[in-house]
Amino acid sequence: MPYLLVATRFILSPIIILLAYLKGEDSRCLILVLMYFGLLTDIFDGIIARKVGVSSEKLRRLDSQTDLIFWLSLGLAAYFLSPQLIKNEWKGIALIFIMEGLCYIISWLKFGKETCTHAWLSKLWGLSLLLALTYLIGWQRTDWTFNLTVILGFISHLDVILIILILPKWQYDVPSFYHAWKIRKGKHRNKSVFFN
């Protein structure tokens, strides 16, 4: 089931792009429905995997990369639907792309593989991204939701970078840089079914 949920989100990505590109304005409501459905698959794939004891490095890495593809597809769809709004916010978007790139570069340099922390601040940023894209795709507005997303995006990526720098060895599902510090000190962490 968790793999099926991840695969569903992966399949939704090109569908979202094609809807925005081919159908334009008429696709806005459907894209929003698919976005929220995709979020539900993202929430439940991890919960189910942990509940039934199949959460593994392979699944978590696949989940992380699928998340990236899914949110990028929504960003591209938003561009097709409201190109001028996206162009107006290029500085904030560039900052997020730079921070995301830094996370990957630092993780590859230190551990030889991509980051896969599923940190709590990243989850919070994902919710703010959902809100910003709802405003952007649904109502063609950026407003405060976009600024909030950029701020939380910067902070959450900074948290991930700190996690990578603090961890003694590569690990998935690390909630925060504080937890990474505890891991570095050899302290055991109780995991939650709902929040990794």
mmCIF file of C-alpha atoms in Angstrom:
data_model
loop_
_atom_site.group_PDB
_atom_site.id
_atom_site.type_symbol
_atom_site.label_atom_id
_atom_site.label_comp_id
_atom_site.label_asym_id
_atom_site.label_seq_id
_atom_site.Cartn_x
_atom_site.Cartn_y
_atom_site.Cartn_z
ATOM 1 C CA MET A 1 0.000 0.000 0.000
ATOM 2 C CA PRO A 2 2.699 2.624 0.817
ATOM 3 C CA TYR A 3 4.407 1.977 -2.542
ATOM 4 C CA LEU A 4 1.054 2.296 -4.304
ATOM 5 C CA LEU A 5 0.448 5.676 -2.626
ATOM 6 C CA VAL A 6 3.909 6.926 -3.663
ATOM 7 C CA ALA A 7 3.325 5.667 -7.220
ATOM 8 C CA THR A 8 -0.041 7.452 -7.320
ATOM 9 C CA ARG A 9 1.634 10.757 -6.476
ATOM 10 C CA PHE A 10 4.286 10.126 -9.134
ATOM 11 C CA ILE A 11 1.611 9.432 -11.777
ATOM 12 C CA LEU A 12 -0.326 12.556 -10.785
ATOM 13 C CA SER A 13 2.687 14.776 -11.575
ATOM 14 C CA PRO A 14 2.646 14.591 -15.400
ATOM 15 C CA ILE A 15 -1.167 14.633 -15.377
ATOM 16 C CA ILE A 16 -1.116 17.944 -13.466
ATOM 17 C CA ILE A 17 1.396 19.451 -15.908
ATOM 18 C CA LEU A 18 -0.570 18.302 -18.946
ATOM 19 C CA LEU A 19 -3.845 19.615 -17.537
ATOM 20 C CA ALA A 20 -2.359 23.056 -16.928
ATOM 21 C CA TYR A 21 -0.604 23.162 -20.301
ATOM 22 C CA LEU A 22 -3.430 21.794 -22.447
ATOM 23 C CA LYS A 23 -6.584 22.907 -20.605
ATOM 24 C CA GLY A 24 -5.371 26.156 -19.030
ATOM 25 C CA GLU A 25 -7.963 28.041 -16.996
ATOM 26 C CA ASP A 26 -10.460 25.189 -17.184
ATOM 27 C CA SER A 27 -8.097 22.910 -15.265
ATOM 28 C CA ARG A 28 -7.662 25.011 -12.109
ATOM 29 C CA CYS A 29 -10.274 23.228 -9.953
ATOM 30 C CA LEU A 30 -9.190 19.756 -11.049
ATOM 31 C CA ILE A 31 -5.532 20.557 -10.368
ATOM 32 C CA LEU A 32 -6.439 21.727 -6.857
ATOM 33 C CA VAL A 33 -8.357 18.482 -6.243
ATOM 34 C CA LEU A 34 -5.376 16.434 -7.462
ATOM 35 C CA MET A 35 -3.011 18.500 -5.312
ATOM 36 C CA TYR A 36 -5.011 17.804 -2.142
ATOM 37 C CA PHE A 37 -5.400 14.158 -3.084
ATOM 38 C CA GLY A 38 -1.628 13.971 -3.607
ATOM 39 C CA LEU A 39 -1.078 15.495 -0.174
ATOM 40 C CA LEU A 40 -3.262 12.797 1.389
ATOM 41 C CA THR A 41 -1.196 10.077 -0.311
ATOM 42 C CA ASP A 42 1.928 11.748 1.077
ATOM 43 C CA ILE A 43 0.554 11.823 4.610
ATOM 44 C CA PHE A 44 -0.682 8.254 4.630
ATOM 45 C CA ASP A 45 2.169 6.483 2.836
ATOM 46 C CA GLY A 46 4.509 7.095 5.774
ATOM 47 C CA ILE A 47 1.907 6.442 8.469
ATOM 48 C CA ILE A 48 0.848 3.135 6.902
ATOM 49 C CA ALA A 49 4.459 2.086 6.292
ATOM 50 C CA ARG A 50 5.371 2.695 9.935
ATOM 51 C CA LYS A 51 2.164 1.096 11.202
ATOM 52 C CA VAL A 52 2.703 -2.164 9.304
ATOM 53 C CA GLY A 53 6.484 -2.151 9.806
ATOM 54 C CA VAL A 54 7.606 -1.748 6.186
ATOM 55 C CA SER A 55 9.200 1.704 6.490
ATOM 56 C CA SER A 56 12.636 1.314 4.948
ATOM 57 C CA GLU A 57 15.422 3.432 3.516
ATOM 58 C CA LYS A 58 14.346 2.506 -0.017
ATOM 59 C CA LEU A 59 10.727 3.529 0.573
ATOM 60 C CA ARG A 60 11.619 6.777 2.361
ATOM 61 C CA ARG A 61 14.091 7.808 -0.362
ATOM 62 C CA LEU A 62 11.519 7.015 -3.043
ATOM 63 C CA ASP A 63 8.951 9.044 -1.110
ATOM 64 C CA SER A 64 11.303 12.038 -0.858
ATOM 65 C CA GLN A 65 12.134 12.079 -4.568
ATOM 66 C CA THR A 66 8.477 11.637 -5.516
ATOM 67 C CA ASP A 67 7.583 14.572 -3.245
ATOM 68 C CA LEU A 68 10.093 16.729 -5.092
ATOM 69 C CA ILE A 69 8.672 15.733 -8.490
ATOM 70 C CA PHE A 70 5.083 16.240 -7.307
ATOM 71 C CA TRP A 71 5.635 19.761 -5.932
ATOM 72 C CA LEU A 72 7.735 20.750 -8.952
ATOM 73 C CA SER A 73 4.890 19.629 -11.228
ATOM 74 C CA LEU A 74 2.510 21.889 -9.291
ATOM 75 C CA GLY A 75 4.962 24.772 -9.555
ATOM 76 C CA LEU A 76 5.213 24.254 -13.315
ATOM 77 C CA ALA A 77 1.427 24.056 -13.560
ATOM 78 C CA ALA A 78 1.169 27.329 -11.625
ATOM 79 C CA TYR A 79 3.587 28.887 -14.123
ATOM 80 C CA PHE A 80 1.503 27.729 -17.096
ATOM 81 C CA LEU A 81 -1.639 29.115 -15.474
ATOM 82 C CA SER A 82 -0.222 32.404 -14.090
ATOM 83 C CA PRO A 83 3.176 33.108 -15.689
ATOM 84 C CA GLN A 84 3.298 36.782 -14.725
ATOM 85 C CA LEU A 85 2.631 36.078 -11.052
ATOM 86 C CA ILE A 86 5.445 33.523 -11.011
ATOM 87 C CA LYS A 87 7.798 35.967 -12.769
ATOM 88 C CA ASN A 88 6.930 38.663 -10.219
ATOM 89 C CA GLU A 89 7.999 36.329 -7.394
ATOM 90 C CA TRP A 90 11.216 35.100 -9.020
ATOM 91 C CA LYS A 91 13.479 36.188 -6.141
ATOM 92 C CA GLY A 92 11.629 34.103 -3.545
ATOM 93 C CA ILE A 93 11.436 31.146 -5.929
ATOM 94 C CA ALA A 94 15.153 31.406 -6.715
ATOM 95 C CA LEU A 95 15.979 31.446 -2.987
ATOM 96 C CA ILE A 96 14.024 28.210 -2.424
ATOM 97 C CA PHE A 97 15.698 26.522 -5.408
ATOM 98 C CA ILE A 98 19.129 27.577 -4.135
ATOM 99 C CA MET A 99 18.386 26.231 -0.653
ATOM 100 C CA GLU A 100 17.039 22.958 -2.065
ATOM 101 C CA GLY A 101 20.132 22.620 -4.231
ATOM 102 C CA LEU A 102 22.395 23.263 -1.237
ATOM 103 C CA CYS A 103 20.664 20.496 0.732
ATOM 104 C CA TYR A 104 21.361 18.023 -2.048
ATOM 105 C CA ILE A 105 24.928 19.195 -2.676
ATOM 106 C CA ILE A 106 25.929 19.125 1.002
ATOM 107 C CA SER A 107 24.330 15.706 1.507
ATOM 108 C CA TRP A 108 26.044 14.252 -1.569
ATOM 109 C CA LEU A 109 29.398 15.708 -0.554
ATOM 110 C CA LYS A 110 29.148 14.370 2.998
ATOM 111 C CA PHE A 111 27.302 11.075 2.554
ATOM 112 C CA GLY A 112 27.318 10.276 -1.162
ATOM 113 C CA LYS A 113 23.516 10.242 -1.366
ATOM 114 C CA GLU A 114 20.612 12.654 -1.318
ATOM 115 C CA THR A 115 18.990 13.990 1.827
ATOM 116 C CA CYS A 116 15.924 12.202 3.193
ATOM 117 C CA THR A 117 15.224 13.762 6.584
ATOM 118 C CA HIS A 118 11.423 14.206 6.444
ATOM 119 C CA ALA A 119 11.998 16.865 9.102
ATOM 120 C CA TRP A 120 9.105 18.430 11.003
ATOM 121 C CA LEU A 121 9.830 21.932 9.669
ATOM 122 C CA SER A 122 9.821 20.504 6.138
ATOM 123 C CA LYS A 123 6.344 19.106 6.786
ATOM 124 C CA LEU A 124 5.228 22.532 8.025
ATOM 125 C CA TRP A 125 6.729 24.124 4.927
ATOM 126 C CA GLY A 126 4.825 21.618 2.790
ATOM 127 C CA LEU A 127 1.557 22.784 4.354
ATOM 128 C CA SER A 128 2.439 26.429 3.684
ATOM 129 C CA LEU A 129 3.310 25.464 0.099
ATOM 130 C CA LEU A 130 -0.100 23.818 -0.211
ATOM 131 C CA LEU A 131 -1.748 27.035 0.990
ATOM 132 C CA ALA A 132 0.303 29.241 -1.345
ATOM 133 C CA LEU A 133 -0.438 27.028 -4.353
ATOM 134 C CA THR A 134 -4.135 26.998 -3.443
ATOM 135 C CA TYR A 135 -4.143 30.796 -3.580
ATOM 136 C CA LEU A 136 -1.968 30.882 -6.698
ATOM 137 C CA ILE A 137 -3.737 28.211 -8.748
ATOM 138 C CA GLY A 138 -7.233 28.748 -7.373
ATOM 139 C CA TRP A 139 -7.438 32.536 -7.131
ATOM 140 C CA GLN A 140 -4.382 33.821 -9.047
ATOM 141 C CA ARG A 141 -3.016 35.538 -5.940
ATOM 142 C CA THR A 142 0.266 35.342 -4.081
ATOM 143 C CA ASP A 143 -0.349 37.677 -1.129
ATOM 144 C CA TRP A 144 0.904 36.727 2.341
ATOM 145 C CA THR A 145 0.726 32.992 1.597
ATOM 146 C CA PHE A 146 3.625 33.189 -0.826
ATOM 147 C CA ASN A 147 5.764 35.246 1.566
ATOM 148 C CA LEU A 148 5.034 32.764 4.358
ATOM 149 C CA THR A 149 6.062 29.883 2.101
ATOM 150 C CA VAL A 150 9.358 31.533 1.192
ATOM 151 C CA ILE A 151 10.172 32.286 4.848
ATOM 152 C CA LEU A 152 9.257 28.782 6.060
ATOM 153 C CA GLY A 153 11.024 27.280 3.047
ATOM 154 C CA PHE A 154 14.254 29.073 3.936
ATOM 155 C CA ILE A 155 14.027 28.075 7.614
ATOM 156 C CA SER A 156 13.128 24.440 6.877
ATOM 157 C CA HIS A 157 15.979 24.067 4.380
ATOM 158 C CA LEU A 158 18.364 25.599 6.902
ATOM 159 C CA ASP A 159 17.162 22.978 9.399
ATOM 160 C CA VAL A 160 17.860 20.198 6.871
ATOM 161 C CA ILE A 161 21.349 21.566 6.169
ATOM 162 C CA LEU A 162 22.085 21.599 9.915
ATOM 163 C CA ILE A 163 20.777 18.033 10.210
ATOM 164 C CA ILE A 164 23.136 16.911 7.437
ATOM 165 C CA LEU A 165 26.119 18.706 8.956
ATOM 166 C CA ILE A 166 25.445 17.378 12.470
ATOM 167 C CA LEU A 167 24.654 13.733 11.669
ATOM 168 C CA PRO A 168 27.702 11.459 11.994
ATOM 169 C CA LYS A 169 26.354 9.166 9.250
ATOM 170 C CA TRP A 170 23.511 9.298 6.709
ATOM 171 C CA GLN A 171 20.112 8.599 8.194
ATOM 172 C CA TYR A 172 16.519 9.032 7.071
ATOM 173 C CA ASP A 173 13.594 10.403 9.108
ATOM 174 C CA VAL A 174 15.371 12.869 11.388
ATOM 175 C CA PRO A 175 12.788 15.345 12.789
ATOM 176 C CA SER A 176 15.092 18.341 13.424
ATOM 177 C CA PHE A 177 18.677 19.476 13.903
ATOM 178 C CA TYR A 178 18.092 19.037 17.656
ATOM 179 C CA HIS A 179 17.306 15.362 17.078
ATOM 180 C CA ALA A 180 20.394 15.092 14.857
ATOM 181 C CA TRP A 181 22.437 16.465 17.753
ATOM 182 C CA LYS A 182 20.938 13.849 20.081
ATOM 183 C CA ILE A 183 21.763 11.125 17.549
ATOM 184 C CA ARG A 184 25.327 12.440 17.347
ATOM 185 C CA LYS A 185 25.545 12.192 21.155
ATOM 186 C CA GLY A 186 24.349 8.580 20.979
ATOM 187 C CA LYS A 187 20.949 9.186 22.547
ATOM 188 C CA HIS A 188 18.045 6.958 21.541
ATOM 189 C CA ARG A 189 14.958 8.567 20.025
ATOM 190 C CA ASN A 190 11.451 7.177 20.317
ATOM 191 C CA LYS A 191 9.771 7.194 16.915
ATOM 192 C CA SER A 192 6.140 8.081 16.309
ATOM 193 C CA VAL A 193 3.807 6.298 13.899
ATOM 194 C CA PHE A 194 2.420 9.664 12.790
ATOM 195 C CA PHE A 195 5.526 11.887 12.583
ATOM 196 C CA ASN A 196 8.447 9.511 11.946
#
